[in-house]
Short mmCIF file of C-alpha atoms in Angstrom, two decimals:
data_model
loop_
_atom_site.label_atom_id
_atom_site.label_comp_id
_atom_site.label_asym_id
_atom_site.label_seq_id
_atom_site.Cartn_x
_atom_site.Cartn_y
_atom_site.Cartn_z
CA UNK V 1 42.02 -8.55 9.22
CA UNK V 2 39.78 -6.29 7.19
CA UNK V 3 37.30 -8.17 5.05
CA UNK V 4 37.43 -7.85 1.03
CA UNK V 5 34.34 -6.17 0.28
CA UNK V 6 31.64 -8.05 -1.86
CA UNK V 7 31.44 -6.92 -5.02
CA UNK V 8 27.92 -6.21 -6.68
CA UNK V 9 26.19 -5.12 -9.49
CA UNK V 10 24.10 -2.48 -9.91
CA UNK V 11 21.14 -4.87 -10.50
CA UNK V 12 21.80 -6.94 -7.71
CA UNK V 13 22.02 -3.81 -5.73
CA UNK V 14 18.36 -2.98 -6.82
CA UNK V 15 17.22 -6.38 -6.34
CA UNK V 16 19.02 -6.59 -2.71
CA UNK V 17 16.67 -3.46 -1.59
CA UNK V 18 13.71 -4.06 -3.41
CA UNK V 19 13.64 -7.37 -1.85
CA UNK V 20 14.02 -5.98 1.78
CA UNK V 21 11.62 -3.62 1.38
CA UNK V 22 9.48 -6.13 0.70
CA UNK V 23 8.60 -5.31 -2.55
CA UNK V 24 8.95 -8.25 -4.60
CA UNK V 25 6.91 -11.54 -5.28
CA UNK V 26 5.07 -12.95 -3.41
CA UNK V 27 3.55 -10.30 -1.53
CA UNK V 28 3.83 -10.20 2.60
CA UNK V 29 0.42 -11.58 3.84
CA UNK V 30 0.88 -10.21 7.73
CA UNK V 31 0.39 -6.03 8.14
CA UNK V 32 2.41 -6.09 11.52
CA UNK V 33 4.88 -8.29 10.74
CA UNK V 34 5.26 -5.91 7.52
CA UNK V 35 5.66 -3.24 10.40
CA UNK V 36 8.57 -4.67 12.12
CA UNK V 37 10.42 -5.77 8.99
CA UNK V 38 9.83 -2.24 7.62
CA UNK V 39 11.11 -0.74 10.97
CA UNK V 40 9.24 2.35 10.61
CA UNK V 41 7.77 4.23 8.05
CA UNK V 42 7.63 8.01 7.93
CA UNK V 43 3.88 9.95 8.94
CA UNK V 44 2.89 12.12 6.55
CA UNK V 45 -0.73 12.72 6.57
CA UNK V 46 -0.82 14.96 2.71
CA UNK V 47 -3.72 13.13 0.94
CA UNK V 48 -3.82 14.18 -2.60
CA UNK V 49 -4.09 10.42 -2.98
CA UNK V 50 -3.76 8.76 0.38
CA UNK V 51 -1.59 9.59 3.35
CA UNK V 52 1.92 8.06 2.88
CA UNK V 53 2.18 5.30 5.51
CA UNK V 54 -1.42 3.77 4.07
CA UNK V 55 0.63 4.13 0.62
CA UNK V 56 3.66 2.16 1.67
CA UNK V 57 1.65 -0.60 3.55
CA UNK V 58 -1.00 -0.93 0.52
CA UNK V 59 2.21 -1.14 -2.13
CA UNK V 60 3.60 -4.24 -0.05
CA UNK V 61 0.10 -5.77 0.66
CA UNK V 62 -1.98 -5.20 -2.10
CA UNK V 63 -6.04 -6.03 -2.60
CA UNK V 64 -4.93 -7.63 1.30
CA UNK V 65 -4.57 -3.81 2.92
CA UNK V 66 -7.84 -2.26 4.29
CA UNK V 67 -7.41 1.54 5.57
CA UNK V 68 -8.31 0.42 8.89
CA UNK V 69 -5.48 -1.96 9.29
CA UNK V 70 -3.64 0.40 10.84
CA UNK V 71 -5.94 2.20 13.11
CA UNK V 72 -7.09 -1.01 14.51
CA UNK V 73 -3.25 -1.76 15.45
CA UNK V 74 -2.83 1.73 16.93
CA UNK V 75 -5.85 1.29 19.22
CA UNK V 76 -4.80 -2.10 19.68
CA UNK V 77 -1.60 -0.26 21.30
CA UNK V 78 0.33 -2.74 18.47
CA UNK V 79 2.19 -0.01 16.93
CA UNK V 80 3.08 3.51 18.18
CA UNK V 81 4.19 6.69 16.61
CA UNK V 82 7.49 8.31 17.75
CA UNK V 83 8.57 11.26 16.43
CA UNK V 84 6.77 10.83 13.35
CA UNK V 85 7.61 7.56 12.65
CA UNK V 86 5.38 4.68 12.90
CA UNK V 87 6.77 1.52 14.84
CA UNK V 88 5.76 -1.99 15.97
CA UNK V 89 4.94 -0.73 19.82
CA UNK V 90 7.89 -3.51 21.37
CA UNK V 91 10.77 -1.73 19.85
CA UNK V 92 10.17 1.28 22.55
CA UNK V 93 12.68 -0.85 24.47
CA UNK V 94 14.86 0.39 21.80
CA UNK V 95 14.65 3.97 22.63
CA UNK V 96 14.21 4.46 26.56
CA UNK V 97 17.79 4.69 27.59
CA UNK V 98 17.61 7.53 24.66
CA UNK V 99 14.76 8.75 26.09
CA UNK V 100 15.70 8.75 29.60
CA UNK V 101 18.93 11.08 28.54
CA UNK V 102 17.79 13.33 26.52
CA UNK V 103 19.68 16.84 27.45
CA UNK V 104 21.87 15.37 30.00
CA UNK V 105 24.98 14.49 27.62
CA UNK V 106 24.26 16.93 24.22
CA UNK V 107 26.76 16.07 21.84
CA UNK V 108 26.33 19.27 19.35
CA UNK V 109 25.15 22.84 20.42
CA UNK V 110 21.65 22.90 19.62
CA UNK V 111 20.80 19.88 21.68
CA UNK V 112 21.89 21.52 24.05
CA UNK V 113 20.58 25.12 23.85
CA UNK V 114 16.86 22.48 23.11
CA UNK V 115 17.41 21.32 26.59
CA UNK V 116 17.89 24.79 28.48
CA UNK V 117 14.73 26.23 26.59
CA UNK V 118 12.94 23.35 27.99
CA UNK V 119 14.42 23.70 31.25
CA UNK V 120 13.64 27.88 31.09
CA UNK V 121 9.89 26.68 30.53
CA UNK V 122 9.59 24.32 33.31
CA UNK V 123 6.24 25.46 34.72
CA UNK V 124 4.48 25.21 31.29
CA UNK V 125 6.22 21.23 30.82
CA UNK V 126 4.55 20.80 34.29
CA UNK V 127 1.11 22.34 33.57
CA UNK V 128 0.95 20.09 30.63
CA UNK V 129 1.98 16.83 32.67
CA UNK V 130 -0.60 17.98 34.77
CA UNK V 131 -3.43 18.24 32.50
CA UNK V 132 -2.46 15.32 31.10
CA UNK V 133 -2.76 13.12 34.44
CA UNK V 134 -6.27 14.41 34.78
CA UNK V 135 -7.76 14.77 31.30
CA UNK V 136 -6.07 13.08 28.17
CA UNK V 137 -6.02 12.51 24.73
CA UNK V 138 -5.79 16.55 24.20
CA UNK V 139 -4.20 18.08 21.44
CA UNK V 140 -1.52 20.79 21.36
CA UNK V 141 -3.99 23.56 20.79
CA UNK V 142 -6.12 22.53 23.85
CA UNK V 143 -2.94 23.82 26.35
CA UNK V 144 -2.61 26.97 27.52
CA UNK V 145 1.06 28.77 26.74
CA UNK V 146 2.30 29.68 30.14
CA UNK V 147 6.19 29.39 28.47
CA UNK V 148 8.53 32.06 29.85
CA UNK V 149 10.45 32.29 27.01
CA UNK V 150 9.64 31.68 23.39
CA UNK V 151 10.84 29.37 20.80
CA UNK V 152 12.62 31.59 18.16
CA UNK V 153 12.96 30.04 14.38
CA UNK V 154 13.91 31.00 10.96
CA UNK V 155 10.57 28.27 9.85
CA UNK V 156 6.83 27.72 10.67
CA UNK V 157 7.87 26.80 14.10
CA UNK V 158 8.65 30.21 15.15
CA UNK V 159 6.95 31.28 18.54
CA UNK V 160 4.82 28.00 18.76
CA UNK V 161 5.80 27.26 21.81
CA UNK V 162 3.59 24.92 23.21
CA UNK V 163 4.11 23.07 19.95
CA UNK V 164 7.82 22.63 20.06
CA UNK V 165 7.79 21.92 24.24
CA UNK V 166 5.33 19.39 23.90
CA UNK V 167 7.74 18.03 20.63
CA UNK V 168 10.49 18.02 23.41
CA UNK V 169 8.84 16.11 25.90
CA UNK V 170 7.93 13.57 23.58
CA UNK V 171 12.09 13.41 23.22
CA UNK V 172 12.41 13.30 26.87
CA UNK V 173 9.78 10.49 27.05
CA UNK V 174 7.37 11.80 28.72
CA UNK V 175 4.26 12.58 26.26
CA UNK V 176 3.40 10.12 23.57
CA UNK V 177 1.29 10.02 20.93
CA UNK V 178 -1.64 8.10 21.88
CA UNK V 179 -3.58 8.55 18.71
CA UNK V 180 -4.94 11.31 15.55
CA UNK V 181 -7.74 13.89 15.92
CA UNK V 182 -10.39 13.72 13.06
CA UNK V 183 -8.35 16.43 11.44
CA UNK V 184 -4.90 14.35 11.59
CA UNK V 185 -3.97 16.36 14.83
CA UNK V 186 -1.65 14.34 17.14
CA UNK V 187 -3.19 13.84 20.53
CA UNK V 188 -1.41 13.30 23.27
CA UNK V 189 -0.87 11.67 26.53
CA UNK V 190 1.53 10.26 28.78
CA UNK V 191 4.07 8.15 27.88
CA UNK V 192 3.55 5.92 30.47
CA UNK V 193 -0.40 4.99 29.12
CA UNK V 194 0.85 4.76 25.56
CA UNK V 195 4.41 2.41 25.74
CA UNK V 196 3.64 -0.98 26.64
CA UNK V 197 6.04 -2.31 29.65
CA UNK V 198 9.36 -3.44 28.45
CA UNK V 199 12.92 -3.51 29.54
CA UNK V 200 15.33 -0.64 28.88
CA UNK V 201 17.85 -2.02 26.20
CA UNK V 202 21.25 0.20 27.16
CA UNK V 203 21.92 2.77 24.44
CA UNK V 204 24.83 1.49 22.75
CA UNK V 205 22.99 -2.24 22.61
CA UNK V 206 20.07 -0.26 21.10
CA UNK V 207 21.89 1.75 18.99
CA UNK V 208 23.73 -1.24 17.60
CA UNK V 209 20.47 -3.02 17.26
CA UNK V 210 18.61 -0.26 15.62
CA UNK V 211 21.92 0.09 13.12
CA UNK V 212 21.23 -3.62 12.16
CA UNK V 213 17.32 -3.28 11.57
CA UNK V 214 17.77 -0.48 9.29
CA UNK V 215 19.99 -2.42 7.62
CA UNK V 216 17.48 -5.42 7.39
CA UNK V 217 14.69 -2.70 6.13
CA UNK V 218 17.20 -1.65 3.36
CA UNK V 219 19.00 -4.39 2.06
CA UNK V 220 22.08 -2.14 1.21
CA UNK V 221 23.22 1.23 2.69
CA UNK V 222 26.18 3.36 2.89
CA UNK V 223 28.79 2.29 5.66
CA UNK V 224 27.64 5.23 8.38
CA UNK V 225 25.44 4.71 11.63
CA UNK V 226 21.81 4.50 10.39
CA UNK V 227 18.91 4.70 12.15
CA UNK V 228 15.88 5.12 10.54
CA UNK V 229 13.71 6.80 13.59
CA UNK V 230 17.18 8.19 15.51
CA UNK V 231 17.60 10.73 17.53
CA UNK V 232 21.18 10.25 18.67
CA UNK V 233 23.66 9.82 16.46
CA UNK V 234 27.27 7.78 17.99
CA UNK V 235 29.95 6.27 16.45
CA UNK V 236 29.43 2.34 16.36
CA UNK V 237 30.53 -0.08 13.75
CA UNK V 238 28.70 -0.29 10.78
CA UNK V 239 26.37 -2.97 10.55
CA UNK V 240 26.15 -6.22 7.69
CA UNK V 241 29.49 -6.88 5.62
CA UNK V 242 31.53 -4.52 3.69
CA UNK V 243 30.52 -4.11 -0.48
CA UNK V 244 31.03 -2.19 -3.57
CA UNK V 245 29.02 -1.69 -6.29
CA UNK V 246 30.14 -1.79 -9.83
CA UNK V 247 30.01 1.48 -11.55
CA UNK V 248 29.04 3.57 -8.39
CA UNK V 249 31.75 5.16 -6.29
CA UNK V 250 32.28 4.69 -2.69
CA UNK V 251 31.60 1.90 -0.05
CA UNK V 252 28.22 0.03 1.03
CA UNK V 253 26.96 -2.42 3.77
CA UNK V 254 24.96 -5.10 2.71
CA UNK V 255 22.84 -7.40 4.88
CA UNK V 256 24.64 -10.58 4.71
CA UNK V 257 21.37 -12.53 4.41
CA UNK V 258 20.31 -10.95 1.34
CA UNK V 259 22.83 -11.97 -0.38
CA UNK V 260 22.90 -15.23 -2.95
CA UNK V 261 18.72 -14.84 -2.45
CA UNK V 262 16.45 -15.46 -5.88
CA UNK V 263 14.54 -12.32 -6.81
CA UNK V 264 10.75 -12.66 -8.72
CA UNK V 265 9.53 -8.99 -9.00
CA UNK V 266 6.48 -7.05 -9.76
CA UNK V 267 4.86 -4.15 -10.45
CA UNK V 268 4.14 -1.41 -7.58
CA UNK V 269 2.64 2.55 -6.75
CA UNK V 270 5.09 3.81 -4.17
CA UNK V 271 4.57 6.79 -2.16
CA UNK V 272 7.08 9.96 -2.68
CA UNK V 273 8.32 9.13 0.52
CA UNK V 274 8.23 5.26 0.57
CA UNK V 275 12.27 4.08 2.29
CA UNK V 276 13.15 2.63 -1.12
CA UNK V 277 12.85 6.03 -2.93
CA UNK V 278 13.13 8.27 0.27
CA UNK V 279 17.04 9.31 0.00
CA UNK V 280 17.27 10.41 -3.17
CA UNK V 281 20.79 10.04 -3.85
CA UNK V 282 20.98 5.85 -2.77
CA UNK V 283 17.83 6.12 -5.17
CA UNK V 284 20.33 7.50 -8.09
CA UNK V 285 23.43 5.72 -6.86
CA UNK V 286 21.04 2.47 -7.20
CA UNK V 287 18.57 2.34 -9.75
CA UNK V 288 19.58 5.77 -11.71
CA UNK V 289 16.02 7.27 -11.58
CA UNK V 290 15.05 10.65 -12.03
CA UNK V 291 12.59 11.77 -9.09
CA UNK V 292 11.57 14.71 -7.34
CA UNK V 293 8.70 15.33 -5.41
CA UNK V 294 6.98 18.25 -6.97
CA UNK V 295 4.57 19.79 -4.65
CA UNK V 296 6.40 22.77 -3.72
CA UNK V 297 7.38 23.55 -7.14
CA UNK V 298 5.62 26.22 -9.11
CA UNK V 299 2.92 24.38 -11.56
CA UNK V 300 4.92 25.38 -14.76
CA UNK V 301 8.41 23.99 -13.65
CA UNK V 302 6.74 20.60 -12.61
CA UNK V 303 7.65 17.74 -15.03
CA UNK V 304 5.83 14.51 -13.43
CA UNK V 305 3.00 16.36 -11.34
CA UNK V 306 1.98 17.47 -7.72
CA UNK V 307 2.27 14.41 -5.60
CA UNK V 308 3.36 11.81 -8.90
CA UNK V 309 3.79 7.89 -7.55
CA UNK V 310 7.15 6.15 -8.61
CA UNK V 311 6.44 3.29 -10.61
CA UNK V 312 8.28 -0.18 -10.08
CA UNK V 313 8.62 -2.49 -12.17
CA UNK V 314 10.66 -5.87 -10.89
CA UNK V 315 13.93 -4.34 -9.65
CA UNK V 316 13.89 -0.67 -12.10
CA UNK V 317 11.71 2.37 -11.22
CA UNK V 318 10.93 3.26 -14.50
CA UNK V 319 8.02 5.91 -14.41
CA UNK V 320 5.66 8.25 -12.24
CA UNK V 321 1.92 7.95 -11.88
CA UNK V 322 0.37 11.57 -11.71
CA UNK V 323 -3.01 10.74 -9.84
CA UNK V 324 -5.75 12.80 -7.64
CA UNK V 325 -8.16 11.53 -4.97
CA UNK V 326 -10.87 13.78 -5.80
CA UNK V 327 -13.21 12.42 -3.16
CA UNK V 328 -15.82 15.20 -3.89
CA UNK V 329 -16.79 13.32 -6.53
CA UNK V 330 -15.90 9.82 -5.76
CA UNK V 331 -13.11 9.98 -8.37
CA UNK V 332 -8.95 8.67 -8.70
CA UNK V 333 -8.34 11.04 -11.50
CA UNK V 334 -5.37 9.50 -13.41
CA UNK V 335 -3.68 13.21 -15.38
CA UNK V 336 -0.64 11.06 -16.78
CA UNK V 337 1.39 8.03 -16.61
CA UNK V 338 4.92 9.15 -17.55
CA UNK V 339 7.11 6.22 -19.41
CA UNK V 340 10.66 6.91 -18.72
CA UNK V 341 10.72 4.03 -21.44
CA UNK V 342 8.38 2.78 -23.49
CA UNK V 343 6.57 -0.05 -21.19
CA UNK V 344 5.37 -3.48 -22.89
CA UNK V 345 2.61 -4.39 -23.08
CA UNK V 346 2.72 -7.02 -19.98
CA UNK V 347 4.04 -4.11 -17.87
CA UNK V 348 1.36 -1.92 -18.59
CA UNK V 349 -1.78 -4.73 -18.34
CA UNK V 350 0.45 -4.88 -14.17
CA UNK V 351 0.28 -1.46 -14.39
CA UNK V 352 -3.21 -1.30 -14.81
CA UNK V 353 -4.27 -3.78 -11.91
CA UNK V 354 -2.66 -2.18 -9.28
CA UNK V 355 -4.22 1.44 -10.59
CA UNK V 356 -7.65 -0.75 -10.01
CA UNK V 357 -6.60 -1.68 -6.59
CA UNK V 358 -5.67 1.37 -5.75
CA UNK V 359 -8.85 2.77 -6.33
CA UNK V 360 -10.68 0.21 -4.93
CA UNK V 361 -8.54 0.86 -1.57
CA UNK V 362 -9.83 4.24 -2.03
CA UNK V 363 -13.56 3.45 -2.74
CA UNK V 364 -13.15 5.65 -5.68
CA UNK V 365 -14.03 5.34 -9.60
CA UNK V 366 -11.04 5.58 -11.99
CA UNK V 367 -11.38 8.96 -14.19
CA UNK V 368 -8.12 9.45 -17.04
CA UNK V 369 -8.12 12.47 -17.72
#
């Protein structure tokens, strides 16, 4: 018997994945328990104001977050990166029978034509493993490219070989990231020295279980398998119970314990890339806000600024903060705040408090422009 989906508004919606995102009142007081309700949050390390995962964890904890928090659980082995996502360092058991496949059951072309340039550059895989065992953390650039054939893209990729094999590995689970060079440079090491010692969770179990975390992360997502650090992609059911929303087409999942939950909001700075703003259409669908991230625009076709902060305010995003770190001279150089609505008065003394906390974060002085 298929079950009547629940029917929602658009502002329950918003308050549904504001809420798991932990963005409403009161704030989360625990960074790693932020981590694994969060599931993982992008790496990004562009710091026109701060690098995006210090972003996402500051919006949720506030004056609380230090910029060390999350160095001190990466050295602390507490939390891991995987394929550019950062993770509490437990869930690996949620991706070694992934892992362990990689290349042996491709399910699309590419992955497989990934796995035969890997296996056509054998001896340079081995020279790295090698170099590894004896001398590690090393960055890419510090291994010689011994590949026999080269990696061929249409992008920046193209002919950075020891780049994309060392990229592969990681997919194999082999290398890991065992921490950042001053620069932001991944450095590496093996797998085995960075995963902590947990059991293999079999791959549909895992892929079930990852399904249900992202939904936990998001509150409310669209009815298809989700996985918010995936690298294999199968048909399972969808996760959470069957929804609509009123006055937005097509069906939803919803996270069952979400639902019938009071909602106290507040005001927040997300990063361009935080999960609640991240795909741009549930963004629309949701909270019908106008975003883009502008960096790669030309400067006279940008409306909101180079790296602009969505503003939220309770369950609405209802503006962009266009800021700069100038840390040459100490500075958090505020160029606009753009209303799109005029924002009372209460809204903009919230406003205004977590502008000072984010430049206290930041150790900088707050400059309007």
């Amino acid at each position: 018997m298929t079950r009547r989906p629940v029917e929602l508004s658009r502002a329950e919606a918003r308050r549904i994945a504001v809420r798991a995102q932990l963005l409403s009142a009161p704030r989360p007081a625990d960074l790693l328990e932020m981590v694994r309700s969060l599931g993982s949050v992008q790496v990004d390390l562009t710091s026109v104001v701060a690098p995006s995962p210090e972003l996402v964890y500051w919006s949720r904890l506030g004056p609380a977050y230090q910029l060390a928090g999350l160095d001190e659980l990466c050295e602390r082995r507490e939390v891991l990166e995987l394929r550019g996502r950062i993770m509490a360092a437990d869930d690996i058991a949620l991706y070694r029978a992934e892992l362990a496949e990689w290349g042996e059951h491709p399910r699309v072309e590419w992955q497989e034509s990934h796995a035969e340039w890997v296996e056509a550059n054998d001896l340079c895989r081995r020279d790295i493993l090698d170099r590894l065992a004896d001398e590690s953390p090393l960055p890419a650039a510090a291994f010689d490219d011994t590949c026999e054939v080269s990696w061929r893209s249409s992008g920046w990729t193209n002919n950075q070989n020891v780049v994309r094999l060392i990229d592969f590995m990681e997919s194999r689970g082999e290398v890991a990231v065992a921490g950042r060079g001053a620069r932001g440079e991944r450095l590496w090491d093996l797998a085995e020295r960075v995963y902590p010692q947990t059991a293999t969770v079999p791959l549909d179990d895992a892929l079930r279980e990852r399904s249900r975390r992202a939904l936990h992360a998001l509150g409310i997502m669209r009815p298809k398998v989700h996985d918010l650090a995936g690298i294999a992609r199968r048909e399972i059911e969808p996760p959470g119970i069957p929804a609509v929303i009123e006055g937005v087409r097509g069906r939803w999942c919803v996270d069952p314990a979400q639902l019938g939950q009071p909602f106290r909001g507040r005001a927040a700075l997300l990063s361009p890339l935080d999960q609640l703003v991240f795909d741009r259409k549930r963004m629309h669908d949701i909270f019908e806000f106008d975003y883009q991230l502008e960096m790669y625009r030309p400067k006279a076709k940008r409306r909101w600024g180079y790296y602009a902060l969505p503003i939220l305010s309770g369950d609405r995003l209802v503006g962009k903060l266009d800021a700069t770190a100038d840390r040459g001279r100490d500075r958090l150089v505020i160029h606009a705040i753009h209303e799109d609505e005029n924002f009372p008065t209460s809204f903009r003394a919230a406003l205004d408090r977590e502008i000072r906390s984010l430049a206290k974060l930041l150790d900088l002085t707050i400059e309007r422009a």
